[in-house]
């Protein structure tokens, strides 16, 4: 169910609730399939009897209606896939975090200078124990072999990684690293990019494995952003061990500079 916490400027909303709010702002018809979402918004006090949106939602709705930068985080872990992210608008920045198995996400305002911190927290970026001898190690294989290792581990567990590597023809080191896997995540940032970029949209992305005691590994091949149909089982897989500090720097680099934006965020 949607909910509003004015004291902390927090909201819980599902995609269906966002769709209803957008249609009401544009004075469009709310289709029958969104009737339940509209009723839930009324029950939560987000819409009044005349279907006017609470004034407390103005910052969020105005940001979602005219976004300048959109960041999306897809995290795959033991409980499935969860989606989080952030939206930068004219005057406000909002972060939203999902919970595995739940439809609603929590939306909270973020100060612009804290955006990298917010994105890093979404992926639980934390200090690691990597030393100089660990950093830079590379593992090369194929995407098909990666899928085979993950499928085998899901069905048989992580303990016998050497046997799993031998059974599917994977590098022993790949299976060893994946036996410590906490989660895989991909962060994608998009913004209006002008006529000199594909589809007029600037896109940057980063894919990382969080492997616990084995540290952080960035996927360098297939290189992000990956487009639909671009990767198959024969595609090269290359991952490299990096530090948490380098991941922080890469997250910072994902965000566009002001001169990359077509719209002045101060307008």
Coordinates of N, CA, C and O in Angstrom, one line a residue, residues 75-249:
X75 N 19.8 -4.8 -8.8 CA 20.6 -5.7 -7.9 C 20.0 -7.1 -7.9 O 18.8 -7.3 -7.6
X76 N 20.8 -8.1 -8.2 CA 20.4 -9.5 -8.2 C 21.1 -10.2 -7.0 O 22.3 -10.3 -7.0
X77 N 20.3 -10.7 -6.1 CA 20.8 -11.4 -4.9 C 20.0 -12.6 -4.6 O 19.2 -13.1 -5.4
X78 N 20.2 -13.2 -3.4 CA 19.5 -14.5 -3.1 C 18.0 -14.3 -3.1 O 17.3 -15.4 -3.2
X79 N 17.5 -13.1 -2.8 CA 16.0 -13.0 -2.8 C 15.5 -12.5 -4.1 O 14.3 -12.1 -4.2
X80 N 16.3 -12.5 -5.1 CA 15.8 -12.1 -6.4 C 16.3 -10.7 -6.8 O 17.4 -10.3 -6.4
X81 N 15.6 -10.1 -7.7 CA 16.0 -8.8 -8.3 C 15.2 -7.7 -7.6 O 14.0 -7.7 -7.4
X82 N 16.0 -6.6 -7.2 CA 15.3 -5.4 -6.7 C 15.8 -4.2 -7.5 O 17.0 -4.3 -8.0
X83 N 15.0 -3.2 -7.6 CA 15.3 -2.0 -8.4 C 15.3 -0.8 -7.6 O 14.4 -0.6 -6.8
X84 N 16.3 0.0 -7.7 CA 16.4 1.3 -7.0 C 16.9 2.3 -8.0 O 17.1 2.1 -9.2
X85 N 17.1 3.6 -7.5 CA 17.6 4.6 -8.4 C 17.4 6.0 -7.9 O 17.2 6.2 -6.7
X86 N 17.6 6.9 -8.8 CA 17.5 8.4 -8.5 C 17.0 9.1 -9.7 O 17.2 8.7 -10.8
X87 N 16.3 10.2 -9.4 CA 15.9 11.1 -10.5 C 16.2 12.5 -10.2 O 16.0 13.0 -9.0
X88 N 16.9 13.2 -11.1 CA 17.3 14.6 -10.9 C 16.4 15.5 -11.8 O 16.2 15.3 -13.0
X89 N 15.7 16.5 -11.1 CA 14.8 17.4 -11.9 C 15.3 18.8 -11.8 O 16.5 19.1 -11.6
X90 N 14.4 19.7 -12.1 CA 14.8 21.2 -12.2 C 15.3 21.6 -10.8 O 16.3 22.3 -10.7
X91 N 14.5 21.3 -9.8 CA 14.8 21.9 -8.4 C 15.0 20.8 -7.4 O 15.5 21.2 -6.3
X92 N 14.8 19.6 -7.7 CA 14.9 18.5 -6.6 C 15.5 17.3 -7.2 O 15.6 17.0 -8.4
X93 N 16.1 16.5 -6.2 CA 16.6 15.2 -6.5 C 16.0 14.2 -5.6 O 15.9 14.4 -4.4
X94 N 15.5 13.1 -6.1 CA 14.9 12.1 -5.3 C 15.5 10.7 -5.6 O 15.8 10.4 -6.7
X95 N 15.8 10.0 -4.5 CA 16.2 8.6 -4.6 C 15.1 7.7 -4.2 O 14.2 8.1 -3.5
X96 N 15.1 6.5 -4.8 CA 14.1 5.5 -4.5 C 14.7 4.2 -4.4 O 15.6 3.8 -5.1
X97 N 14.3 3.4 -3.4 CA 14.8 2.1 -3.1 C 13.7 1.1 -3.0 O 12.7 1.3 -2.3
X98 N 13.9 0.0 -3.7 CA 12.9 -1.1 -3.7 C 13.4 -2.2 -2.7 O 14.5 -2.1 -2.1
X99 N 12.5 -3.1 -2.4 CA 12.7 -4.2 -1.5 C 12.3 -5.5 -2.2 O 11.3 -5.5 -2.9
X100 N 13.2 -6.5 -2.2 CA 12.9 -7.7 -2.9 C 11.5 -8.3 -2.6 O 11.1 -8.4 -1.4
X101 N 10.7 -8.5 -3.6 CA 9.4 -9.1 -3.4 C 8.3 -8.1 -3.2 O 7.1 -8.5 -3.1
X102 N 8.6 -6.8 -3.0 CA 7.5 -5.8 -2.8 C 7.4 -4.9 -4.0 O 8.4 -4.6 -4.7
X103 N 6.2 -4.4 -4.2 CA 5.9 -3.6 -5.4 C 6.3 -2.1 -5.1 O 6.7 -1.4 -6.0
X104 N 6.1 -1.7 -3.8 CA 6.4 -0.3 -3.5 C 7.9 0.0 -3.3 O 8.6 -0.9 -2.9
X105 N 8.3 1.2 -3.7 CA 9.6 1.7 -3.4 C 9.5 2.9 -2.5 O 8.5 3.6 -2.5
X106 N 10.5 3.2 -1.7 CA 10.5 4.3 -0.8 C 11.2 5.5 -1.5 O 12.4 5.3 -1.9
X107 N 10.5 6.6 -1.7 CA 11.1 7.8 -2.3 C 11.5 8.8 -1.3 O 10.6 9.1 -0.4
X108 N 12.7 9.3 -1.3 CA 13.2 10.3 -0.4 C 13.9 11.4 -1.1 O 14.6 11.1 -2.1
X109 N 13.9 12.7 -0.6 CA 14.7 13.7 -1.3 C 16.1 13.6 -0.9 O 16.5 13.1 0.2
X110 N 17.0 14.0 -1.8 CA 18.4 13.9 -1.6 C 19.0 15.2 -2.0 O 18.7 15.8 -3.1
X111 N 20.0 15.7 -1.2 CA 20.7 16.9 -1.6 C 21.6 16.5 -2.8 O 22.2 15.5 -2.8
X112 N 21.7 17.4 -3.8 CA 22.5 17.0 -5.0 C 23.9 16.6 -4.7 O 24.4 15.6 -5.3
X113 N 24.6 17.2 -3.7 CA 26.0 16.8 -3.4 C 26.0 15.5 -2.7 O 27.1 14.9 -2.5
X114 N 24.9 14.9 -2.3 CA 24.9 13.6 -1.6 C 24.4 12.5 -2.6 O 24.3 11.4 -2.1
X115 N 24.3 12.8 -3.9 CA 23.7 11.8 -4.8 C 24.7 10.6 -4.9 O 24.2 9.5 -4.9
X116 N 26.0 10.8 -5.0 CA 26.9 9.7 -5.2 C 26.8 8.8 -3.9 O 26.8 7.6 -4.0
X117 N 26.7 9.5 -2.8 CA 26.6 8.7 -1.5 C 25.4 7.9 -1.5 O 25.4 6.7 -1.1
X118 N 24.2 8.5 -2.0 CA 23.0 7.7 -2.0 C 23.0 6.5 -2.9 O 22.6 5.4 -2.6
X119 N 23.6 6.7 -4.1 CA 23.7 5.6 -5.1 C 24.7 4.5 -4.5 O 24.4 3.3 -4.7
X120 N 25.7 4.9 -3.8 CA 26.7 4.0 -3.3 C 26.0 3.1 -2.2 O 26.2 1.9 -2.0
X121 N 25.1 3.8 -1.4 CA 24.5 3.1 -0.3 C 23.5 2.1 -0.9 O 23.2 1.0 -0.3
X122 N 22.9 2.4 -2.0 CA 21.9 1.4 -2.6 C 22.6 0.1 -3.0 O 21.9 -0.9 -3.0
X123 N 23.9 0.1 -3.3 CA 24.6 -1.1 -3.6 C 25.4 -1.6 -2.4 O 26.2 -2.5 -2.6
X124 N 25.2 -1.0 -1.3 CA 25.9 -1.4 -0.1 C 27.4 -1.3 -0.3 O 28.2 -2.3 0.1
X125 N 27.9 -0.3 -0.9 CA 29.3 -0.1 -1.1 C 30.0 0.1 0.3 O 29.6 0.9 1.0
X126 N 31.0 -0.8 0.5 CA 31.7 -0.7 1.8 C 33.2 -1.0 1.7 O 33.6 -1.5 0.6
X127 N 33.9 -0.7 2.7 CA 35.3 -1.0 2.6 C 35.6 -2.4 2.4 O 34.9 -3.3 3.0
X128 N 36.6 -2.7 1.6 CA 37.0 -4.1 1.4 C 38.4 -4.3 2.0 O 39.1 -3.4 2.4
X129 N 38.9 -5.6 1.9 CA 40.2 -5.9 2.5 C 41.2 -6.2 1.4 O 42.2 -6.8 1.6
X130 N 40.9 -5.7 0.2 CA 41.9 -5.9 -0.9 C 43.2 -5.2 -0.7 O 43.2 -4.1 -0.2
X131 N 44.3 -5.9 -1.0 CA 45.6 -5.3 -0.9 C 46.2 -5.2 -2.3 O 45.5 -5.6 -3.3
X132 N 47.3 -4.7 -2.5 CA 47.9 -4.4 -3.8 C 48.0 -5.6 -4.6 O 47.9 -5.6 -5.9
X133 N 48.3 -6.8 -4.0 CA 48.5 -8.0 -4.8 C 47.1 -8.5 -5.3 O 47.1 -9.3 -6.3
X134 N 46.0 -8.2 -4.7 CA 44.7 -8.6 -5.1 C 44.2 -7.8 -6.3 O 43.6 -8.3 -7.2
X135 N 44.4 -6.5 -6.2 CA 43.8 -5.6 -7.2 C 44.4 -5.8 -8.6 O 45.6 -5.9 -8.7
X136 N 43.5 -5.8 -9.6 CA 44.0 -5.9 -10.9 C 43.9 -7.4 -11.5 O 44.1 -7.6 -12.7
X137 N 43.6 -8.3 -10.6 CA 43.5 -9.7 -11.1 C 42.4 -9.8 -12.1 O 41.3 -9.3 -11.9
X138 N 42.6 -10.5 -13.2 CA 41.5 -10.7 -14.2 C 41.1 -12.2 -14.4 O 42.0 -13.1 -14.2
X139 N 39.9 -12.4 -14.7 CA 39.4 -13.7 -15.1 C 38.7 -13.5 -16.4 O 37.8 -12.6 -16.6
X140 N 39.0 -14.4 -17.4 CA 38.4 -14.4 -18.7 C 37.7 -15.7 -19.0 O 38.3 -16.7 -18.7
X141 N 36.5 -15.6 -19.5 CA 35.8 -16.8 -19.9 C 34.7 -16.3 -20.9 O 35.0 -15.4 -21.7
X142 N 33.5 -17.0 -20.9 CA 32.4 -16.6 -21.8 C 31.2 -16.4 -20.9 O 31.1 -17.0 -19.8
X143 N 30.2 -15.7 -21.5 CA 28.9 -15.6 -20.7 C 28.2 -16.9 -20.6 O 27.5 -17.1 -19.6
X144 N 28.3 -17.8 -21.5 CA 27.7 -19.1 -21.4 C 28.2 -19.9 -20.3 O 27.5 -20.5 -19.5
X145 N 29.6 -19.8 -20.1 CA 30.2 -20.5 -19.0 C 29.8 -19.9 -17.6 O 29.5 -20.6 -16.7
X146 N 29.7 -18.6 -17.6 CA 29.2 -17.9 -16.4 C 27.8 -18.4 -16.0 O 27.6 -18.7 -14.8
X147 N 26.9 -18.4 -17.0 CA 25.6 -18.9 -16.7 C 25.6 -20.3 -16.2 O 24.8 -20.7 -15.3
X148 N 26.4 -21.2 -16.8 CA 26.5 -22.6 -16.4 C 27.0 -22.7 -14.9 O 26.4 -23.5 -14.2
X149 N 28.0 -21.9 -14.6 CA 28.5 -22.0 -13.2 C 27.4 -21.5 -12.2 O 27.1 -22.2 -11.2
X150 N 26.7 -20.4 -12.5 CA 25.7 -19.9 -11.6 C 24.5 -20.9 -11.5 O 24.0 -21.1 -10.4
X151 N 24.1 -21.5 -12.6 CA 23.0 -22.5 -12.6 C 23.4 -23.7 -11.7 O 22.6 -24.2 -10.9
X152 N 24.6 -24.1 -11.9 CA 25.1 -25.3 -11.1 C 25.2 -25.0 -9.6 O 24.8 -25.8 -8.8
X153 N 25.6 -23.8 -9.3 CA 25.7 -23.4 -7.9 C 24.3 -23.2 -7.3 O 24.1 -23.5 -6.1
X154 N 23.4 -22.7 -8.0 CA 22.0 -22.6 -7.5 C 21.4 -23.9 -7.2 O 20.7 -24.1 -6.2
X155 N 21.8 -24.9 -8.0 CA 21.2 -26.3 -7.8 C 21.9 -27.1 -6.8 O 21.4 -28.0 -6.1
X156 N 23.3 -26.9 -6.7 CA 24.1 -27.8 -5.9 C 24.8 -27.1 -4.8 O 25.5 -27.7 -4.0
X157 N 24.7 -25.8 -4.7 CA 25.4 -25.0 -3.6 C 26.8 -24.6 -4.0 O 27.3 -24.9 -5.1
X158 N 27.4 -23.8 -3.2 CA 28.6 -23.1 -3.5 C 29.9 -23.8 -3.0 O 31.0 -23.4 -3.3
X159 N 29.7 -24.9 -2.2 CA 30.9 -25.4 -1.5 C 31.9 -26.1 -2.4 O 33.1 -26.0 -2.3
X160 N 31.4 -26.9 -3.4 CA 32.2 -27.7 -4.2 C 32.6 -26.9 -5.5 O 32.3 -27.3 -6.6
X161 N 33.2 -25.7 -5.4 CA 33.4 -24.9 -6.6 C 34.4 -25.5 -7.5 O 34.3 -25.4 -8.8
X162 N 35.3 -26.3 -7.0 CA 36.3 -27.0 -7.9 C 35.6 -28.0 -8.8 O 35.9 -28.1 -10.0
X163 N 34.7 -28.8 -8.2 CA 34.0 -29.8 -9.0 C 33.1 -29.1 -10.0 O 32.9 -29.6 -11.1
X164 N 32.5 -28.0 -9.6 CA 31.6 -27.3 -10.5 C 32.4 -26.7 -11.7 O 31.9 -26.9 -12.9
X165 N 33.5 -26.2 -11.4 CA 34.4 -25.6 -12.5 C 34.7 -26.7 -13.5 O 34.6 -26.6 -14.7
X166 N 35.1 -27.9 -13.0 CA 35.5 -29.0 -13.9 C 34.3 -29.5 -14.7 O 34.4 -29.8 -15.9
X167 N 33.1 -29.5 -14.0 CA 31.9 -30.1 -14.7 C 31.5 -29.2 -15.9 O 31.0 -29.8 -16.9
X168 N 31.6 -27.9 -15.8 CA 31.1 -27.1 -16.8 C 32.2 -26.5 -17.7 O 32.0 -25.6 -18.6
X169 N 33.5 -26.8 -17.4 CA 34.6 -26.3 -18.2 C 34.9 -24.9 -17.9 O 35.3 -24.1 -18.8
X170 N 34.8 -24.5 -16.7 CA 35.0 -23.1 -16.3 C 36.4 -22.9 -15.7 O 36.9 -23.9 -15.1
X171 N 37.0 -21.7 -15.7 CA 38.2 -21.5 -15.0 C 37.9 -21.7 -13.5 O 36.9 -21.3 -13.0
X172 N 38.9 -22.4 -12.9 CA 38.7 -22.7 -11.4 C 38.6 -21.5 -10.6 O 37.8 -21.4 -9.7
X173 N 39.3 -20.4 -11.0 CA 39.2 -19.2 -10.3 C 37.8 -18.5 -10.4 O 37.4 -17.9 -9.4
X174 N 37.2 -18.6 -11.5 CA 35.9 -18.1 -11.7 C 34.9 -18.7 -10.7 O 34.1 -18.0 -10.0
X175 N 34.9 -20.0 -10.6 CA 34.0 -20.7 -9.7 C 34.3 -20.4 -8.3 O 33.4 -20.2 -7.4
X176 N 35.6 -20.2 -8.0 CA 36.0 -19.9 -6.6 C 35.5 -18.5 -6.2 O 35.0 -18.4 -5.1
X177 N 35.7 -17.6 -7.1 CA 35.2 -16.2 -6.8 C 33.7 -16.2 -6.6 O 33.1 -15.6 -5.7
X178 N 33.0 -16.9 -7.5 CA 31.5 -16.9 -7.5 C 31.0 -17.6 -6.3 O 29.8 -17.4 -5.9
X179 N 31.8 -18.5 -5.7 CA 31.3 -19.2 -4.5 C 31.1 -18.3 -3.3 O 30.5 -18.6 -2.4
X180 N 31.7 -17.1 -3.4 CA 31.6 -16.1 -2.4 C 30.6 -15.0 -2.8 O 30.5 -13.9 -2.1
X181 N 29.9 -15.1 -3.9 CA 29.0 -14.1 -4.4 C 27.9 -13.6 -3.5 O 27.1 -14.5 -3.0
X182 N 27.9 -12.4 -3.1 CA 26.8 -11.8 -2.4 C 25.7 -11.3 -3.3 O 24.5 -11.6 -3.1
X183 N 26.1 -10.6 -4.3 CA 25.1 -10.1 -5.3 C 25.8 -9.5 -6.5 O 27.1 -9.3 -6.5
X184 N 25.1 -9.4 -7.6 CA 25.6 -8.7 -8.8 C 24.7 -7.5 -9.0 O 23.5 -7.5 -8.8
X185 N 25.3 -6.4 -9.4 CA 24.5 -5.2 -9.6 C 25.0 -4.4 -10.8 O 26.1 -4.5 -11.2
X186 N 24.0 -3.7 -11.4 CA 24.3 -2.9 -12.6 C 23.7 -1.5 -12.4 O 22.5 -1.4 -12.0
X187 N 24.5 -0.5 -12.5 CA 24.0 0.9 -12.4 C 24.1 1.6 -13.7 O 25.1 1.6 -14.4
X188 N 22.9 2.2 -14.2 CA 22.8 2.8 -15.5 C 22.3 4.3 -15.3 O 21.4 4.5 -14.5
X189 N 23.0 5.2 -15.9 CA 22.6 6.6 -15.8 C 22.3 7.1 -17.2 O 23.1 6.9 -18.2
X190 N 21.2 7.8 -17.4 CA 20.8 8.3 -18.7 C 20.4 9.8 -18.6 O 19.8 10.2 -17.6
X191 N 20.6 10.5 -19.7 CA 20.3 12.0 -19.7 C 20.2 12.4 -21.1 O 20.7 11.7 -22.0
X192 N 19.5 13.5 -21.4 CA 19.5 14.0 -22.8 C 20.9 14.3 -23.3 O 21.6 15.1 -22.7
X193 N 21.2 13.7 -24.5 CA 22.6 13.8 -24.9 C 22.8 14.5 -26.2 O 23.9 14.7 -26.6
X194 N 21.7 15.0 -26.8 CA 21.9 15.8 -28.1 C 21.9 14.9 -29.3 O 21.8 13.7 -29.3
X195 N 22.1 15.6 -30.4 CA 22.0 14.9 -31.7 C 23.2 14.0 -32.1 O 23.2 13.2 -33.0
X196 N 24.3 14.2 -31.3 CA 25.6 13.5 -31.7 C 25.7 12.2 -31.0 O 26.7 11.5 -31.1
X197 N 24.7 11.7 -30.2 CA 24.7 10.4 -29.6 C 23.5 9.6 -30.0 O 22.5 10.2 -30.4
X198 N 23.6 8.3 -30.0 CA 22.5 7.4 -30.4 C 21.2 7.7 -29.7 O 21.2 7.8 -28.4
X199 N 20.1 7.8 -30.4 CA 18.8 8.0 -29.9 C 18.7 9.4 -29.1 O 17.7 9.6 -28.4
X200 N 19.7 10.2 -29.2 CA 19.6 11.5 -28.5 C 19.7 11.4 -27.0 O 19.3 12.3 -26.3
X201 N 20.2 10.2 -26.6 CA 20.3 10.0 -25.1 C 21.7 9.5 -24.7 O 22.2 8.6 -25.3
X202 N 22.2 10.3 -23.8 CA 23.5 9.9 -23.2 C 23.3 8.8 -22.2 O 22.4 8.9 -21.3
X203 N 24.2 7.8 -22.2 CA 24.0 6.6 -21.3 C 25.4 6.2 -20.8 O 26.3 6.1 -21.6
X204 N 25.5 6.0 -19.5 CA 26.7 5.4 -19.0 C 26.3 4.3 -18.0 O 25.2 4.4 -17.4
X205 N 27.1 3.3 -17.8 CA 26.7 2.2 -16.9 C 27.9 1.5 -16.4 O 29.1 1.6 -16.8
X206 N 27.7 0.7 -15.3 CA 28.7 0.0 -14.6 C 28.1 -1.3 -14.0 O 27.0 -1.3 -13.5
X207 N 28.8 -2.4 -14.2 CA 28.4 -3.7 -13.7 C 29.4 -4.3 -12.7 O 30.6 -4.3 -13.1
X208 N 29.0 -4.7 -11.5 CA 29.9 -5.1 -10.5 C 29.4 -6.4 -9.8 O 28.2 -6.6 -9.7
X209 N 30.4 -7.2 -9.4 CA 30.1 -8.4 -8.6 C 30.6 -8.0 -7.2 O 31.7 -7.7 -7.0
X210 N 29.7 -8.2 -6.2 CA 30.2 -8.1 -4.8 C 30.4 -9.5 -4.3 O 29.4 -10.3 -4.1
X211 N 31.6 -9.9 -4.1 CA 31.9 -11.3 -3.8 C 32.5 -11.5 -2.4 O 33.4 -12.4 -2.1
X212 N 32.0 -10.7 -1.4 CA 32.4 -10.9 0.0 C 33.9 -10.9 0.2 O 34.6 -10.0 -0.1
X213 N 34.4 -12.0 0.7 CA 35.8 -12.2 1.0 C 36.7 -12.0 -0.2 O 37.9 -11.7 -0.1
X214 N 36.1 -12.3 -1.4 CA 36.9 -12.2 -2.6 C 36.8 -10.8 -3.2 O 37.3 -10.5 -4.3
X215 N 36.1 -9.9 -2.5 CA 36.1 -8.5 -2.9 C 35.2 -8.1 -4.1 O 34.3 -8.8 -4.4
X216 N 35.5 -7.0 -4.6 CA 34.7 -6.4 -5.7 C 35.3 -6.7 -7.1 O 36.5 -6.6 -7.2
X217 N 34.5 -7.1 -8.1 CA 34.9 -7.3 -9.4 C 34.1 -6.5 -10.4 O 32.8 -6.6 -10.3
X218 N 34.7 -5.8 -11.3 CA 34.0 -5.0 -12.3 C 34.0 -5.8 -13.6 O 35.0 -6.4 -13.9
X219 N 32.8 -5.9 -14.2 CA 32.7 -6.6 -15.5 C 33.1 -5.7 -16.6 O 32.4 -4.7 -16.9
X220 N 34.2 -6.0 -17.2 CA 34.8 -5.1 -18.3 C 34.3 -5.6 -19.7 O 34.3 -4.9 -20.7
X221 N 34.0 -6.9 -19.8 CA 33.4 -7.4 -21.0 C 32.3 -8.5 -20.6 O 32.6 -9.3 -19.8
X222 N 31.2 -8.4 -21.3 CA 30.7 -7.4 -22.2 C 30.7 -6.0 -21.5 O 30.2 -5.9 -20.4
X223 N 31.1 -5.0 -22.3 CA 31.2 -3.7 -21.7 C 29.8 -3.0 -21.6 O 29.0 -3.2 -22.5
X224 N 29.6 -2.4 -20.5 CA 28.4 -1.6 -20.3 C 28.5 -0.2 -21.0 O 29.6 0.3 -21.1
X225 N 27.3 0.3 -21.5 CA 26.0 -0.3 -21.4 C 25.8 -1.3 -22.5 O 26.2 -1.2 -23.7
X226 N 25.1 -2.4 -22.1 CA 24.8 -3.5 -23.0 C 23.4 -3.3 -23.6 O 22.5 -3.2 -22.8
X227 N 23.3 -3.4 -24.9 CA 22.0 -3.3 -25.5 C 21.4 -4.6 -25.8 O 22.1 -5.6 -25.9
X228 N 20.1 -4.6 -25.9 CA 19.3 -5.9 -26.1 C 19.8 -6.6 -27.4 O 20.0 -6.0 -28.4
X229 N 20.1 -7.9 -27.2 CA 20.5 -8.7 -28.3 C 22.0 -8.6 -28.6 O 22.5 -9.3 -29.5
X230 N 22.7 -7.9 -27.8 CA 24.2 -7.7 -28.1 C 25.0 -8.8 -27.5 O 26.2 -9.0 -27.9
X231 N 24.5 -9.5 -26.5 CA 25.3 -10.6 -25.8 C 24.6 -11.9 -26.0 O 23.4 -12.1 -25.9
X232 N 25.5 -12.9 -26.3 CA 25.0 -14.3 -26.3 C 26.0 -15.2 -25.5 O 26.9 -14.7 -24.9
X233 N 25.8 -16.5 -25.6 CA 26.6 -17.4 -24.8 C 28.1 -17.4 -25.2 O 28.9 -17.6 -24.3
X234 N 28.3 -17.0 -26.4 CA 29.7 -17.0 -26.9 C 30.4 -15.7 -26.6 O 31.7 -15.6 -26.8
X235 N 29.7 -14.7 -26.1 CA 30.3 -13.4 -25.8 C 31.4 -13.5 -24.7 O 31.2 -14.2 -23.7
X236 N 32.5 -12.8 -24.9 CA 33.6 -12.8 -23.9 C 33.1 -12.2 -22.6 O 32.4 -11.2 -22.5
X237 N 33.6 -12.9 -21.5 CA 33.4 -12.4 -20.2 C 34.8 -12.1 -19.6 O 35.7 -12.9 -19.7
X238 N 34.9 -10.8 -19.2 CA 36.2 -10.5 -18.5 C 35.8 -9.6 -17.3 O 35.1 -8.6 -17.4
X239 N 36.3 -10.1 -16.1 CA 36.1 -9.3 -14.9 C 37.4 -9.0 -14.3 O 38.4 -9.8 -14.4
X240 N 37.5 -7.9 -13.6 CA 38.8 -7.5 -12.9 C 38.5 -7.1 -11.5 O 37.5 -6.4 -11.2
X241 N 39.3 -7.5 -10.6 CA 39.2 -7.1 -9.2 C 39.6 -5.7 -9.0 O 40.7 -5.2 -9.4
X242 N 38.7 -4.9 -8.3 CA 39.0 -3.5 -8.0 C 38.7 -3.2 -6.6 O 38.1 -4.0 -5.8
X243 N 39.0 -2.0 -6.1 CA 38.8 -1.6 -4.7 C 37.4 -0.9 -4.6 O 36.9 -0.4 -5.6
X244 N 36.9 -0.8 -3.4 CA 35.7 0.0 -3.2 C 35.9 1.5 -3.5 O 35.0 2.1 -4.0
X245 N 37.1 2.0 -3.3 CA 37.4 3.4 -3.6 C 37.3 3.6 -5.1 O 36.7 4.6 -5.6
X246 N 37.8 2.6 -6.0 CA 37.6 2.8 -7.4 C 36.2 2.7 -7.8 O 35.8 3.4 -8.8
X247 N 35.4 1.9 -7.2 CA 34.0 1.8 -7.5 C 33.3 3.2 -7.2 O 32.5 3.7 -8.0
X248 N 33.6 3.8 -6.1 CA 33.1 5.1 -5.7 C 33.4 6.1 -6.9 O 32.6 6.9 -7.3
X249 N 34.7 6.1 -7.3 CA 35.1 7.0 -8.4 C 34.4 6.7 -9.7 O 34.0 7.7 -10.4

